[in-house]
Each structure stands twice: as structure tokens, then as C-alpha cells.
């Protein structure tokens, strides 16, 4: 694998994470429990899609075959996506959605913090710009997890069930492979495994405040970020997200 090939894979991973999570969060539009949360989740989804434009736009530039961010978002099939499995699982209830958001936001904030010192100035610039949005995402999702976890008996039960369900998907964010080794060697991105200590410290502090118990397991589902294996849910998501461009190829407005 050449450095350019590894760089492309890294950019697809970053962009696909925000794209797929952005679409998942957008599914709450018009269905949230209260109007304020409906607006907040819609704004989060818009932020994530905006970040996707940066990452996939640069991926198209690096790939060099004239593909735009839109092309990469709407014209690839399941096996071409490089997002982690965590972001593609269905929303479930409001508690599960916000728990997933928190688990992702904590990693995302730490990752962008490291990428701001990337040797690639384009990556550093994207990280600098998007880190401000992600800092807010993390603050909001952490506050909500604490509020629901340390809330009523029912909200606590639901948040613990959400954590138990999602925890096996967390480990994939810290698994390293040849792509990561190339990015570390080039000074472009950190080794994912090197983020785990800071992540665990943050997660443990917030979940303690939420009176929630972290599952005693380091097992992690894998396959999403390499494209080797996605859940069955991604294909269903893409049939909705890509429908217009698939039904009317090349349409624009």
C-alpha cells in the first residue's frame, strides 16, 4: 500500500464516519421527544454533513479521478464505505441515540485535537475548523447522558441498556492497521490505539457522574473501517440516503 492509497483510506474513514452518523441523527428530524431536542439533533446532523464535505472533498482530490464529495457519498456501495460500525447501528430510542453520540463525540474530539498538529496542512485545517463544532457536540451529549443516567429510574435503566448494547462497538475506534501505520509514519494522523487512555479517562468520568456502569469487556466488533464487514443496517441506510441520485443519476438543483 502506497502512502497516497493509505491517505485516501484515512480520509474516507473520517468522512464516512461523519456522513453515516449525520444521516442517522437526521432521522430524528420531526420525531424527537421535544421541539428543542428536535432542533438540536437536526443541527448536529447538519454539522456532521458539513464536516463530511471537507473530508470527502479532500478524498476526491487525493484520489484524482474527478470525483466530488457528493459522488463519494452517493455513488459508492456498502463494501466501499469505511465508517466504524458504531455509527451505522439504528438509532433505537432517544437514550441510545445520545449514548452513541457521546461515545463517538468523545473519540472525535480527541482525534481532531491530535489532527490539528498533522503534517498535512489540509488535514490540520479541517481539524481546526471542525473541532469547535465537535467540542459543542461533546458537551451537549455528555450533559444529556449525565442528566438521563442520573435521572429517573426508567431513564437510568434505558441509558444503562444503551451503554451495554453499544459498548462492544467502541473498540473498533482504537484498532490499528497498515493504513494507520502509514499515517503515523508520515505524521498525518495518530495511531488509534494511542487515543484509548485519554478516551477511557473521559468516558469514565462522565459515566460515573451519570451513575452508569461500564461493561467489563474489551471485546470490539470490527470490520467497518476496513470495509471487510458492515452490519446489515448500512445497506438499508444507503437505500434511503442514496435513493434520489440512484433513481435520477446526475440530477442537480
Tab-separated table of C-alpha atoms in Angstrom:
chain	number	residue	atom	x	y	z
A	1	UNK	CA	0.000	0.000	0.000
A	2	UNK	CA	1.436	3.369	-1.018
A	3	UNK	CA	1.222	6.425	1.195
A	4	UNK	CA	-1.306	8.060	-1.143
A	5	UNK	CA	-3.505	4.952	-1.012
A	6	UNK	CA	-3.322	4.928	2.772
A	7	UNK	CA	-4.089	8.645	2.902
A	8	UNK	CA	-7.199	8.117	0.781
A	9	UNK	CA	-8.385	5.360	3.103
A	10	UNK	CA	-7.816	7.583	6.133
A	11	UNK	CA	-9.864	10.408	4.584
A	12	UNK	CA	-12.672	8.027	3.657
A	13	UNK	CA	-12.762	6.756	7.222
A	14	UNK	CA	-13.068	10.248	8.637
A	15	UNK	CA	-15.654	11.332	6.065
A	16	UNK	CA	-17.728	8.170	6.165
A	17	UNK	CA	-17.962	8.324	9.958
A	18	UNK	CA	-19.485	11.790	9.873
A	19	UNK	CA	-21.627	11.058	6.810
A	20	UNK	CA	-23.280	7.938	8.184
A	21	UNK	CA	-23.713	9.313	11.693
A	22	UNK	CA	-25.063	12.561	10.249
A	23	UNK	CA	-27.677	10.624	8.310
A	24	UNK	CA	-28.605	8.529	11.340
A	25	UNK	CA	-29.048	11.621	13.516
A	26	UNK	CA	-31.095	13.335	10.788
A	27	UNK	CA	-33.637	10.512	11.052
A	28	UNK	CA	-34.820	12.125	14.296
A	29	UNK	CA	-35.965	15.269	12.498
A	30	UNK	CA	-39.641	15.686	13.311
A	31	UNK	CA	-39.626	12.728	15.712
A	32	UNK	CA	-37.705	13.957	18.762
A	33	UNK	CA	-39.374	13.918	22.188
A	34	UNK	CA	-39.451	17.730	22.463
A	35	UNK	CA	-39.017	20.574	19.974
A	36	UNK	CA	-35.720	21.804	21.445
A	37	UNK	CA	-34.156	18.351	21.033
A	38	UNK	CA	-35.527	18.100	17.510
A	39	UNK	CA	-33.732	21.310	16.557
A	40	UNK	CA	-30.552	20.339	18.410
A	41	UNK	CA	-30.315	16.955	16.711
A	42	UNK	CA	-31.006	18.496	13.300
A	43	UNK	CA	-28.178	20.978	13.889
A	44	UNK	CA	-25.843	18.173	14.949
A	45	UNK	CA	-26.672	16.272	11.775
A	46	UNK	CA	-26.009	19.367	9.663
A	47	UNK	CA	-22.653	19.876	11.371
A	48	UNK	CA	-21.653	16.289	10.648
A	49	UNK	CA	-22.697	16.510	6.989
A	50	UNK	CA	-20.745	19.748	6.667
A	51	UNK	CA	-17.668	18.019	8.075
A	52	UNK	CA	-18.210	15.207	5.580
A	53	UNK	CA	-17.948	17.741	2.769
A	54	UNK	CA	-14.427	18.636	3.929
A	55	UNK	CA	-13.157	15.079	4.383
A	56	UNK	CA	-14.706	13.539	1.278
A	57	UNK	CA	-13.888	16.619	-0.762
A	58	UNK	CA	-10.214	16.156	0.093
A	59	UNK	CA	-10.540	12.412	-0.545
A	60	UNK	CA	-11.802	13.135	-4.049
A	61	UNK	CA	-8.888	15.496	-4.601
A	62	UNK	CA	-6.351	12.899	-3.415
A	63	UNK	CA	-7.980	10.158	-5.485
A	64	UNK	CA	-7.526	12.316	-8.562
A	65	UNK	CA	-10.267	10.875	-10.775
A	66	UNK	CA	-12.588	13.860	-10.700
A	67	UNK	CA	-14.995	12.552	-8.072
A	68	UNK	CA	-16.590	15.086	-5.755
A	69	UNK	CA	-17.692	14.664	-2.159
A	70	UNK	CA	-21.234	14.110	-3.460
A	71	UNK	CA	-20.024	11.369	-5.813
A	72	UNK	CA	-18.278	9.578	-2.971
A	73	UNK	CA	-21.316	9.906	-0.725
A	74	UNK	CA	-23.999	8.830	-3.180
A	75	UNK	CA	-22.341	6.590	-5.771
A	76	UNK	CA	-20.448	4.058	-3.639
A	77	UNK	CA	-21.919	0.784	-2.423
A	78	UNK	CA	-21.799	-0.790	1.031
A	79	UNK	CA	-18.432	-2.524	0.646
A	80	UNK	CA	-16.762	0.766	-0.349
A	81	UNK	CA	-17.648	2.534	2.915
A	82	UNK	CA	-15.056	2.820	5.674
A	83	UNK	CA	-17.079	4.046	8.666
A	84	UNK	CA	-16.930	2.338	12.040
A	85	UNK	CA	-19.848	0.057	12.853
A	86	UNK	CA	-20.939	2.204	15.807
A	87	UNK	CA	-22.302	4.967	13.588
A	88	UNK	CA	-24.414	2.736	11.361
A	89	UNK	CA	-26.429	0.893	14.013
A	90	UNK	CA	-30.080	2.010	14.203
A	91	UNK	CA	-30.970	4.887	16.498
A	92	UNK	CA	-33.142	2.940	18.902
A	93	UNK	CA	-34.729	5.193	21.491
A	94	UNK	CA	-33.610	8.724	22.364
A	95	UNK	CA	-31.328	7.455	25.113
A	96	UNK	CA	-29.473	5.071	22.825
A	97	UNK	CA	-29.060	7.795	20.201
A	98	UNK	CA	-27.495	10.191	22.710
A	99	UNK	CA	-25.319	7.471	24.233
A	100	UNK	CA	-23.985	6.610	20.783
A	101	UNK	CA	-23.419	10.301	20.115
A	102	UNK	CA	-21.467	10.671	23.348
A	103	UNK	CA	-19.304	7.597	22.746
A	104	UNK	CA	-18.481	8.898	19.256
A	105	UNK	CA	-18.064	12.555	20.270
A	106	UNK	CA	-15.511	11.659	22.945
A	107	UNK	CA	-13.353	9.859	20.375
A	108	UNK	CA	-13.973	12.506	17.714
A	109	UNK	CA	-12.874	15.389	19.935
A	110	UNK	CA	-9.647	13.632	20.921
A	111	UNK	CA	-8.904	12.601	17.332
A	112	UNK	CA	-9.376	16.120	15.992
A	113	UNK	CA	-7.214	17.503	18.763
A	114	UNK	CA	-4.364	15.331	17.536
A	115	UNK	CA	-5.056	16.069	13.867
A	116	UNK	CA	-4.642	19.817	14.432
A	117	UNK	CA	-0.883	19.147	14.523
A	118	UNK	CA	-0.952	16.979	11.380
A	119	UNK	CA	1.958	17.289	8.969
A	120	UNK	CA	-0.608	17.720	6.198
A	121	UNK	CA	-1.807	21.312	6.373
A	122	UNK	CA	-5.140	20.457	4.741
A	123	UNK	CA	-5.918	17.875	7.419
A	124	UNK	CA	-4.815	20.262	10.156
A	125	UNK	CA	-7.067	22.994	8.755
A	126	UNK	CA	-10.113	20.715	8.640
A	127	UNK	CA	-9.435	19.560	12.191
A	128	UNK	CA	-9.053	23.150	13.390
A	129	UNK	CA	-12.340	24.204	11.820
A	130	UNK	CA	-14.445	21.194	12.820
A	131	UNK	CA	-13.079	20.828	16.361
A	132	UNK	CA	-15.161	23.787	17.529
A	133	UNK	CA	-18.386	22.089	16.463
A	134	UNK	CA	-17.340	18.774	17.940
A	135	UNK	CA	-16.460	20.370	21.276
A	136	UNK	CA	-20.067	21.548	21.489
A	137	UNK	CA	-21.376	18.143	20.386
A	138	UNK	CA	-19.395	16.504	23.183
A	139	UNK	CA	-20.534	18.995	25.809
A	140	UNK	CA	-24.164	18.523	24.860
A	141	UNK	CA	-24.122	14.727	24.563
A	142	UNK	CA	-22.180	14.351	27.833
A	143	UNK	CA	-24.615	16.611	29.688
A	144	UNK	CA	-27.564	14.643	28.315
A	145	UNK	CA	-26.035	11.298	29.263
A	146	UNK	CA	-25.494	12.545	32.803
A	147	UNK	CA	-28.994	14.008	33.014
A	148	UNK	CA	-30.674	10.816	31.833
A	149	UNK	CA	-28.342	8.402	33.585
A	150	UNK	CA	-28.759	10.165	36.922
A	151	UNK	CA	-32.426	10.961	36.300
A	152	UNK	CA	-35.443	8.782	36.896
A	153	UNK	CA	-35.403	5.041	37.442
A	154	UNK	CA	-36.635	4.485	33.896
A	155	UNK	CA	-34.185	6.908	32.250
A	156	UNK	CA	-31.319	5.314	34.209
A	157	UNK	CA	-32.378	1.826	33.095
A	158	UNK	CA	-32.620	2.872	29.464
A	159	UNK	CA	-29.216	4.575	29.487
A	160	UNK	CA	-27.569	1.539	31.066
A	161	UNK	CA	-29.189	-0.702	28.454
A	162	UNK	CA	-27.946	1.661	25.731
A	163	UNK	CA	-24.398	1.570	27.106
A	164	UNK	CA	-24.456	-2.224	27.388
A	165	UNK	CA	-25.664	-2.525	23.786
A	166	UNK	CA	-23.218	-0.021	22.269
A	167	UNK	CA	-20.072	-0.777	24.264
A	168	UNK	CA	-18.947	-3.709	22.051
A	169	UNK	CA	-18.763	-1.255	19.133
A	170	UNK	CA	-16.377	1.141	20.914
A	171	UNK	CA	-13.214	-0.912	20.499
A	172	UNK	CA	-13.119	-0.572	16.722
A	173	UNK	CA	-12.207	3.108	17.052
A	174	UNK	CA	-8.854	2.107	18.556
A	175	UNK	CA	-7.832	-0.773	16.288
A	176	UNK	CA	-4.755	-0.088	14.169
A	177	UNK	CA	-3.799	-1.468	10.763
A	178	UNK	CA	-1.425	-0.798	7.846
A	179	UNK	CA	-3.301	2.383	6.884
A	180	UNK	CA	-2.748	3.802	10.364
A	181	UNK	CA	0.916	2.778	10.325
A	182	UNK	CA	1.432	4.766	7.112
A	183	UNK	CA	-0.354	7.804	8.557
A	184	UNK	CA	1.732	7.677	11.733
A	185	UNK	CA	4.962	7.349	9.737
A	186	UNK	CA	4.005	10.394	7.654
A	187	UNK	CA	2.989	12.407	10.715
A	188	UNK	CA	-0.509	12.854	9.269
A	189	UNK	CA	-2.572	11.125	11.955
A	190	UNK	CA	-2.059	9.414	15.314
A	191	UNK	CA	-2.113	5.697	15.997
A	192	UNK	CA	-5.729	4.976	17.005
A	193	UNK	CA	-4.534	2.838	19.901
A	194	UNK	CA	-2.729	5.850	21.381
A	195	UNK	CA	-6.075	7.601	21.953
A	196	UNK	CA	-7.520	4.911	24.228
A	197	UNK	CA	-6.072	6.134	27.519
A	198	UNK	CA	-7.391	9.685	27.146
A	199	UNK	CA	-10.712	8.343	25.890
A	200	UNK	CA	-11.170	5.969	28.804
A	201	UNK	CA	-10.392	8.711	31.324
A	202	UNK	CA	-13.027	10.992	29.782
A	203	UNK	CA	-15.642	8.265	29.441
A	204	UNK	CA	-15.136	7.008	32.982
A	205	UNK	CA	-15.527	10.494	34.461
A	206	UNK	CA	-18.760	11.284	32.619
A	207	UNK	CA	-20.330	7.863	33.123
A	208	UNK	CA	-19.505	7.975	36.838
A	209	UNK	CA	-21.402	11.273	37.039
A	210	UNK	CA	-24.240	9.553	35.174
A	211	UNK	CA	-24.221	6.683	37.736
A	212	UNK	CA	-23.761	4.226	34.875
A	213	UNK	CA	-21.580	1.115	34.914
A	214	UNK	CA	-19.127	0.494	32.074
A	215	UNK	CA	-19.357	-3.132	30.889
A	216	UNK	CA	-16.369	-5.217	31.973
A	217	UNK	CA	-15.282	-6.189	28.476
A	218	UNK	CA	-12.760	-5.029	25.880
A	219	UNK	CA	-14.354	-7.082	23.092
A	220	UNK	CA	-14.854	-4.996	19.990
A	221	UNK	CA	-16.771	-5.657	16.805
A	222	UNK	CA	-14.662	-4.841	13.783
A	223	UNK	CA	-14.758	-4.696	10.015
A	224	UNK	CA	-16.366	-1.347	9.255
A	225	UNK	CA	-13.289	0.838	8.960
A	226	UNK	CA	-11.580	-1.693	6.682
A	227	UNK	CA	-14.708	-2.388	4.625
A	228	UNK	CA	-14.390	-6.101	5.361
A	229	UNK	CA	-17.717	-6.379	7.138
A	230	UNK	CA	-20.579	-3.981	7.845
A	231	UNK	CA	-23.819	-4.674	9.646
A	232	UNK	CA	-26.953	-5.354	7.651
A	233	UNK	CA	-28.165	-1.915	8.698
A	234	UNK	CA	-25.804	0.029	6.423
A	235	UNK	CA	-27.353	-1.307	3.234
A	236	UNK	CA	-30.820	-0.258	4.364
A	237	UNK	CA	-29.494	3.179	5.325
A	238	UNK	CA	-27.897	3.674	1.905
A	239	UNK	CA	-31.106	2.777	0.070
A	240	UNK	CA	-32.674	5.814	1.717
A	241	UNK	CA	-29.690	8.155	1.636
A	242	UNK	CA	-28.745	7.452	-1.983
A	243	UNK	CA	-32.220	6.922	-3.477
A	244	UNK	CA	-32.565	10.180	-5.399
A	245	UNK	CA	-29.145	10.007	-7.041
A	246	UNK	CA	-29.606	6.332	-7.881
A	247	UNK	CA	-33.088	6.879	-9.349
A	248	UNK	CA	-32.085	10.020	-11.260
A	249	UNK	CA	-28.349	9.792	-11.940
A	250	UNK	CA	-26.586	13.081	-12.358
A	251	UNK	CA	-29.536	15.153	-11.215
A	252	UNK	CA	-28.684	18.528	-9.727
A	253	UNK	CA	-30.534	21.566	-8.471
